[in-house]
Every structure is written in structure tokens, then in C-alpha cells.
């Protein structure tokens, strides 16, 4: 991802659209020398030109800036492809249904990549009627805390904001939830399959009969 449209992106899109530097220049009302400068990194197009450039390439300004053209217009249809972004300055949490160019406090935020839970970020999940009770075994001090928990299904995201000195826990409607995410302000994003979280509830849990029963019940519940 780029902070601003780069020469490489302009060149790539121009060639893809089978336009010469001269043809693009004419569309934008600039000289072909100007286009050449952009493409060789000797200058950037003025911000007032972003919309005309995007138009010339038949893409959106967001696509132009991010350098990613969106091939599947229906990408937002599945929430399981959700992205989370967190601003390192203010802690702002942004959820997006797909890739996006998101800026906060002048920083282009990168979509967070979730890690599997580790021994310092253990999650305990219990099924209470139609809800998952999720608790994360973690400190909740001002300097090191869990700042949000989210339960994601194919068509919904339940997001719970947490605060220092509060409890690292929450309740989520089970309906279709396939993934639990939580974010530690120091260690980043973690995710777990809720069924696995239930398995982890008791240490040394390895009763295969009980386990298979649990997985079967979870499978029915999740519609697998
Ligand atoms: Fe942590």
C-alpha cells in the first residue's frame, strides 16, 4: 500500500488501459512531460487531479491511492473476510468489510493480521444458552490491555469495546459465529475458532469421546 498515488501505479494503470503518455496527458489537461515525471518518481500529481486520473482509468480514487484495483465488486458479501484496523496513536478501531485505504492521525493503517492465541493471550469460551461467554486471561492495565473483542459470522460482526481497569470479557450471540477476534494494545490481533476455545477451557482436556460430542454439537450449532 502507498501513502499517495505512485508513479509505478500510474504507469501500470496507463498501460493496462492502453493509453500513451500523450493520450493520458490530453485527458487530464497536462503535458506528456508531466506524466513522464510522475511515472519516474520526479513528482506527484496534484490532489485536484486524483479524481480525473481515477476517471481516466475507470477506477475509484480509493483504488488509485491504495494501488489495489478491486476485481470482485462483491467482496463485501462475506464478513468472514472482515479487516480490522487500529490507530496506534489514538486507539481508534475501524472495521472494514474488505480492503480499504484508511488513515487515522496521518497514518495509513495496515489491516491487522490475526495470530493464533498464545500462552499470554489465552481465551476461555463458554456456551451459555444462545450466547458465547468469552473471557481473555490478560492484564487490563492502562499500558497493557485488551481493547476490543469481536465475534464474526458470515453476515454479522459483534464488536465489544473494552477499557483498562474493566474486565476482559463479553457475551456474544452464538448464531453463526465462526471466529472470535480480540486485540491486545501491545501484542496485536489474535483470533480463535470458538469451538477450539471451548476445548481449551480445561487444562489437560483430552477426552476424545467428550471432545467428539462437543464438536458434533458445535457443528450442528454452526450449521456445518
Ligand atoms: Fe498482551
Short mmCIF file of N, CA, C and O in Angstrom, two decimals, residues 26 99 145:
data_model
loop_
_atom_site.label_atom_id
_atom_site.label_comp_id
_atom_site.label_asym_id
_atom_site.label_seq_id
_atom_site.Cartn_x
_atom_site.Cartn_y
_atom_site.Cartn_z
N UNK A 26 -3.58 14.36 -22.45
CA UNK A 26 -4.68 15.10 -23.08
C UNK A 26 -5.95 15.02 -22.25
O UNK A 26 -6.64 16.02 -22.05
N UNK A 99 -10.70 -4.80 1.87
CA UNK A 99 -9.52 -3.93 1.87
C UNK A 99 -9.97 -2.48 1.75
O UNK A 99 -10.91 -2.17 1.03
N UNK A 145 -3.54 -3.88 27.75
CA UNK A 145 -4.92 -4.35 27.95
C UNK A 145 -5.54 -4.82 26.64
O UNK A 145 -5.00 -4.60 25.55
#
